[in-house]
mmCIF file of C-alpha atoms in Angstrom:
data_model
loop_
_atom_site.group_PDB
_atom_site.id
_atom_site.type_symbol
_atom_site.label_atom_id
_atom_site.label_comp_id
_atom_site.label_asym_id
_atom_site.label_seq_id
_atom_site.Cartn_x
_atom_site.Cartn_y
_atom_site.Cartn_z
ATOM 1 C CA VAL R 1 115.284 135.616 91.094
ATOM 2 C CA ASP R 2 117.423 132.731 92.364
ATOM 3 C CA GLU R 3 117.113 133.952 95.944
ATOM 4 C CA LEU R 4 113.317 134.185 95.675
ATOM 5 C CA VAL R 5 113.197 130.651 94.278
ATOM 6 C CA CYS R 6 115.453 129.464 97.102
ATOM 7 C CA LEU R 7 113.154 131.131 99.649
ATOM 8 C CA GLU R 8 110.162 129.421 97.980
ATOM 9 C CA ALA R 9 108.643 132.806 97.197
ATOM 10 C CA LEU R 10 108.782 132.330 93.430
ATOM 11 C CA THR R 11 108.428 129.421 91.060
ATOM 12 C CA VAL R 12 109.901 129.312 87.584
ATOM 13 C CA ASP R 13 108.454 127.008 84.943
ATOM 14 C CA PRO R 14 111.403 124.968 83.648
ATOM 15 C CA VAL R 15 109.999 124.831 80.110
ATOM 16 C CA THR R 16 108.635 128.326 79.516
ATOM 17 C CA GLY R 17 110.636 130.248 82.106
ATOM 18 C CA ALA R 18 107.405 131.859 83.340
ATOM 19 C CA GLU R 19 107.734 133.210 86.858
ATOM 20 C CA GLU R 20 104.934 133.106 89.415
ATOM 21 C CA LEU R 21 104.818 134.308 92.996
ATOM 22 C CA THR R 22 103.875 131.679 95.553
ATOM 23 C CA ALA R 23 101.521 132.470 98.445
ATOM 24 C CA LEU R 24 104.602 133.220 100.534
ATOM 25 C CA GLY R 25 105.939 135.470 97.786
ATOM 26 C CA MET R 26 102.686 137.422 97.688
ATOM 27 C CA HIS R 27 102.848 138.040 101.432
ATOM 28 C CA LEU R 28 106.529 138.966 101.262
ATOM 29 C CA SER R 29 105.788 141.471 98.513
ATOM 30 C CA THR R 30 103.612 143.458 100.930
ATOM 31 C CA LEU R 31 106.392 143.858 103.496
ATOM 32 C CA PRO R 32 108.937 146.644 102.953
ATOM 33 C CA VAL R 33 111.833 144.554 104.261
ATOM 34 C CA ASP R 34 114.477 142.273 102.809
ATOM 35 C CA CYS R 35 112.793 139.063 101.672
ATOM 36 C CA ARG R 36 114.864 136.919 104.073
ATOM 37 C CA VAL R 37 113.879 139.118 107.029
ATOM 38 C CA GLY R 38 110.276 139.056 105.817
ATOM 39 C CA LYS R 39 110.234 135.263 105.712
ATOM 40 C CA LEU R 40 111.701 135.159 109.220
ATOM 41 C CA ILE R 41 108.936 137.327 110.679
ATOM 42 C CA LEU R 42 106.158 135.597 108.743
ATOM 43 C CA LEU R 43 107.297 132.145 109.836
ATOM 44 C CA GLY R 44 107.808 133.428 113.386
ATOM 45 C CA ALA R 45 104.188 134.569 113.445
ATOM 46 C CA MET R 46 102.971 131.288 111.975
ATOM 47 C CA PHE R 47 104.874 129.206 114.541
ATOM 48 C CA GLY R 48 103.859 131.300 117.536
ATOM 49 C CA VAL R 49 107.237 132.954 118.141
ATOM 50 C CA ALA R 50 106.492 136.349 116.641
ATOM 51 C CA ASP R 51 108.077 138.296 119.515
ATOM 52 C CA GLU R 52 111.415 136.514 119.140
ATOM 53 C CA ALA R 53 111.297 136.626 115.335
ATOM 54 C CA LEU R 54 110.555 140.372 115.362
ATOM 55 C CA THR R 55 113.432 140.969 117.764
ATOM 56 C CA MET R 56 115.807 138.955 115.580
ATOM 57 C CA ALA R 57 114.627 140.754 112.440
ATOM 58 C CA ALA R 58 115.240 144.135 114.052
ATOM 59 C CA ILE R 59 118.658 143.036 115.350
ATOM 60 C CA MET R 60 119.678 141.759 111.912
ATOM 61 C CA SER R 61 118.618 145.042 110.323
ATOM 62 C CA LEU R 62 120.660 147.269 112.659
ATOM 63 C CA ARG R 63 124.127 147.441 114.121
ATOM 64 C CA SER R 64 125.106 145.520 117.225
ATOM 65 C CA PRO R 65 124.242 147.217 120.530
ATOM 66 C CA PHE R 66 127.544 146.057 122.046
ATOM 67 C CA MET R 67 130.026 148.874 122.471
ATOM 68 C CA SER R 68 133.759 148.409 122.790
ATOM 69 C CA PRO R 69 135.558 151.591 123.831
ATOM 70 C CA PRO R 70 139.282 151.273 122.985
ATOM 71 C CA GLN R 71 140.419 152.102 126.518
ATOM 72 C CA ARG R 72 138.061 149.493 128.055
ATOM 73 C CA ARG R 73 137.968 146.812 125.345
ATOM 74 C CA GLU R 74 138.802 143.854 127.607
ATOM 75 C CA GLU R 75 136.165 144.885 130.152
ATOM 76 C CA ALA R 76 133.599 145.306 127.371
ATOM 77 C CA ASP R 77 134.463 141.874 125.941
ATOM 78 C CA ARG R 78 133.968 140.268 129.369
ATOM 79 C CA ALA R 79 130.599 142.003 129.692
ATOM 80 C CA LYS R 80 129.545 140.742 126.246
ATOM 81 C CA HIS R 81 130.528 137.185 127.159
ATOM 82 C CA THR R 82 127.992 137.200 130.001
ATOM 83 C CA PHE R 83 125.288 137.054 127.296
ATOM 84 C CA ALA R 84 127.123 134.627 125.011
ATOM 85 C CA THR R 85 125.478 131.505 123.698
ATOM 86 C CA GLU R 86 127.280 128.797 121.815
ATOM 87 C CA GLN R 87 124.756 128.874 118.981
ATOM 88 C CA SER R 88 125.408 132.302 117.422
ATOM 89 C CA ASP R 89 126.239 135.975 117.800
ATOM 90 C CA HIS R 90 122.649 136.842 116.862
ATOM 91 C CA LEU R 91 121.355 134.811 119.805
ATOM 92 C CA THR R 92 123.860 136.573 122.050
ATOM 93 C CA VAL R 93 122.391 139.927 121.004
ATOM 94 C CA LEU R 94 118.852 138.537 121.418
ATOM 95 C CA ARG R 95 119.677 137.467 124.960
ATOM 96 C CA ALA R 96 121.170 140.868 125.787
ATOM 97 C CA TYR R 97 118.155 142.671 124.298
ATOM 98 C CA ASN R 98 115.698 140.520 126.248
ATOM 99 C CA GLU R 99 117.545 141.152 129.507
ATOM 100 C CA VAL R 100 117.614 144.909 128.897
ATOM 101 C CA ASP R 101 113.948 144.927 127.901
ATOM 102 C CA ALA R 102 112.997 143.202 131.160
ATOM 103 C CA MET R 103 114.926 145.734 133.289
ATOM 104 C CA GLY R 104 112.285 148.468 133.229
ATOM 105 C CA SER R 105 113.614 151.687 134.728
ATOM 106 C CA GLU R 106 116.978 150.096 135.540
ATOM 107 C CA ARG R 107 117.819 149.562 131.870
ATOM 108 C CA PHE R 108 120.028 152.669 131.589
ATOM 109 C CA ASN R 109 122.334 151.574 134.417
ATOM 110 C CA PHE R 110 122.296 148.012 133.106
ATOM 111 C CA CYS R 111 123.330 149.180 129.625
ATOM 112 C CA ARG R 112 126.134 151.307 131.036
ATOM 113 C CA GLU R 113 127.401 148.421 133.176
ATOM 114 C CA TYR R 114 127.343 145.919 130.288
ATOM 115 C CA PHE R 115 128.581 148.265 127.528
ATOM 116 C CA LEU R 116 125.320 148.229 125.596
ATOM 117 C CA GLY R 117 124.314 151.234 123.533
ATOM 118 C CA ILE R 118 120.956 152.376 124.903
ATOM 119 C CA LYS R 119 120.159 154.277 121.700
ATOM 120 C CA THR R 120 120.707 151.110 119.650
ATOM 121 C CA ILE R 121 118.534 149.122 122.070
ATOM 122 C CA GLN R 122 115.806 151.764 121.737
ATOM 123 C CA THR R 123 116.127 151.693 117.945
ATOM 124 C CA ILE R 124 115.783 147.883 117.959
ATOM 125 C CA ALA R 125 112.622 148.230 120.077
ATOM 126 C CA GLY R 126 111.180 150.844 117.728
ATOM 127 C CA LEU R 127 111.885 148.810 114.598
ATOM 128 C CA LYS R 128 110.464 145.722 116.288
ATOM 129 C CA ARG R 129 107.205 147.571 116.968
ATOM 130 C CA GLN R 130 107.084 148.855 113.364
ATOM 131 C CA LEU R 131 107.539 145.312 112.054
ATOM 132 C CA LEU R 132 104.766 144.159 114.401
ATOM 133 C CA GLU R 133 102.476 146.805 112.929
ATOM 134 C CA LEU R 134 103.236 145.474 109.428
ATOM 135 C CA LEU R 135 102.496 141.895 110.521
ATOM 136 C CA SER R 136 99.271 143.061 112.123
ATOM 137 C CA GLY R 137 98.189 144.904 108.993
ATOM 138 C CA ALA R 138 98.921 141.803 106.915
ATOM 139 C CA GLY R 139 96.745 139.693 109.219
ATOM 140 C CA PHE R 140 99.461 137.417 110.575
ATOM 141 C CA VAL R 141 98.987 138.500 114.188
ATOM 142 C CA ARG R 142 96.235 140.231 116.147
ATOM 143 C CA TYR R 143 94.710 142.940 113.956
ATOM 144 C CA GLY R 144 94.978 146.647 114.767
ATOM 145 C CA LEU R 145 98.325 146.769 116.551
ATOM 146 C CA ASN R 146 100.069 150.050 115.890
ATOM 147 C CA SER R 147 103.553 150.972 116.968
ATOM 148 C CA ARG R 148 102.669 153.919 119.224
ATOM 149 C CA ALA R 149 99.915 152.083 121.052
ATOM 150 C CA VAL R 150 102.196 149.081 121.606
ATOM 151 C CA GLU R 151 104.945 151.349 122.948
ATOM 152 C CA GLY R 152 102.463 153.003 125.318
ATOM 153 C CA LEU R 153 101.209 149.605 126.476
ATOM 154 C CA GLY R 154 104.738 148.523 127.370
ATOM 155 C CA ARG R 155 105.500 151.740 129.225
ATOM 156 C CA ARG R 156 102.252 151.652 131.226
ATOM 157 C CA THR R 157 102.406 147.972 132.082
ATOM 158 C CA ASP R 158 105.923 146.736 132.757
ATOM 159 C CA GLY R 159 108.460 148.978 131.031
ATOM 160 C CA THR R 160 109.087 146.544 128.165
ATOM 161 C CA ASP R 161 108.872 147.220 124.429
ATOM 162 C CA GLY R 162 105.221 146.118 124.651
ATOM 163 C CA VAL R 163 105.321 143.631 121.774
ATOM 164 C CA ARG R 164 104.763 140.437 123.773
ATOM 165 C CA LEU R 165 101.951 142.110 125.747
ATOM 166 C CA ALA R 166 100.261 143.325 122.567
ATOM 167 C CA LEU R 167 100.528 139.910 120.925
ATOM 168 C CA GLU R 168 98.975 138.237 123.959
ATOM 169 C CA ASN R 169 96.320 140.790 124.948
ATOM 170 C CA GLY R 170 96.017 143.463 122.289
ATOM 171 C CA VAL R 171 96.691 147.089 123.114
ATOM 172 C CA ASN R 172 93.495 147.585 125.122
ATOM 173 C CA GLY R 173 93.803 144.360 127.070
ATOM 174 C CA SER R 174 90.838 142.859 125.231
ATOM 175 C CA PHE R 175 90.901 139.478 123.601
#
């Protein structure tokens, strides 16, 4: 309860102790994700940064894509530092994901070179598209976006995860 109050998803009457969901709380209750992750993606959609928020939500829900084989740990650490930002480890992973996503057909070689787990990257992309579908169903972004169609859009167009394209143009390219 305290966390929901802190997230401004729930109010508690100080006299009666009656609990009531806020508008944010009602929207969060429709999303099958942790309430903090849900607030991140809802606010991302509201502030026009849904693609980045969905990527961060997926990253925070899964393990890091950075691999560190014991026999090549120093080399893997150097590769990870090429993506490093001073702000946070999450932003480092976001930067790595975005670079891989933009690689198209070269992503497999890129992942191998920079010690990134391609399966984890693919899982992040899949979860990101599923979260987009939830946001779409809740009316926070363009309506009617489904995960498979978004994936197909990305593959046909530029080899990306398709989320940014779908947010901008829909899955059929119509506005």
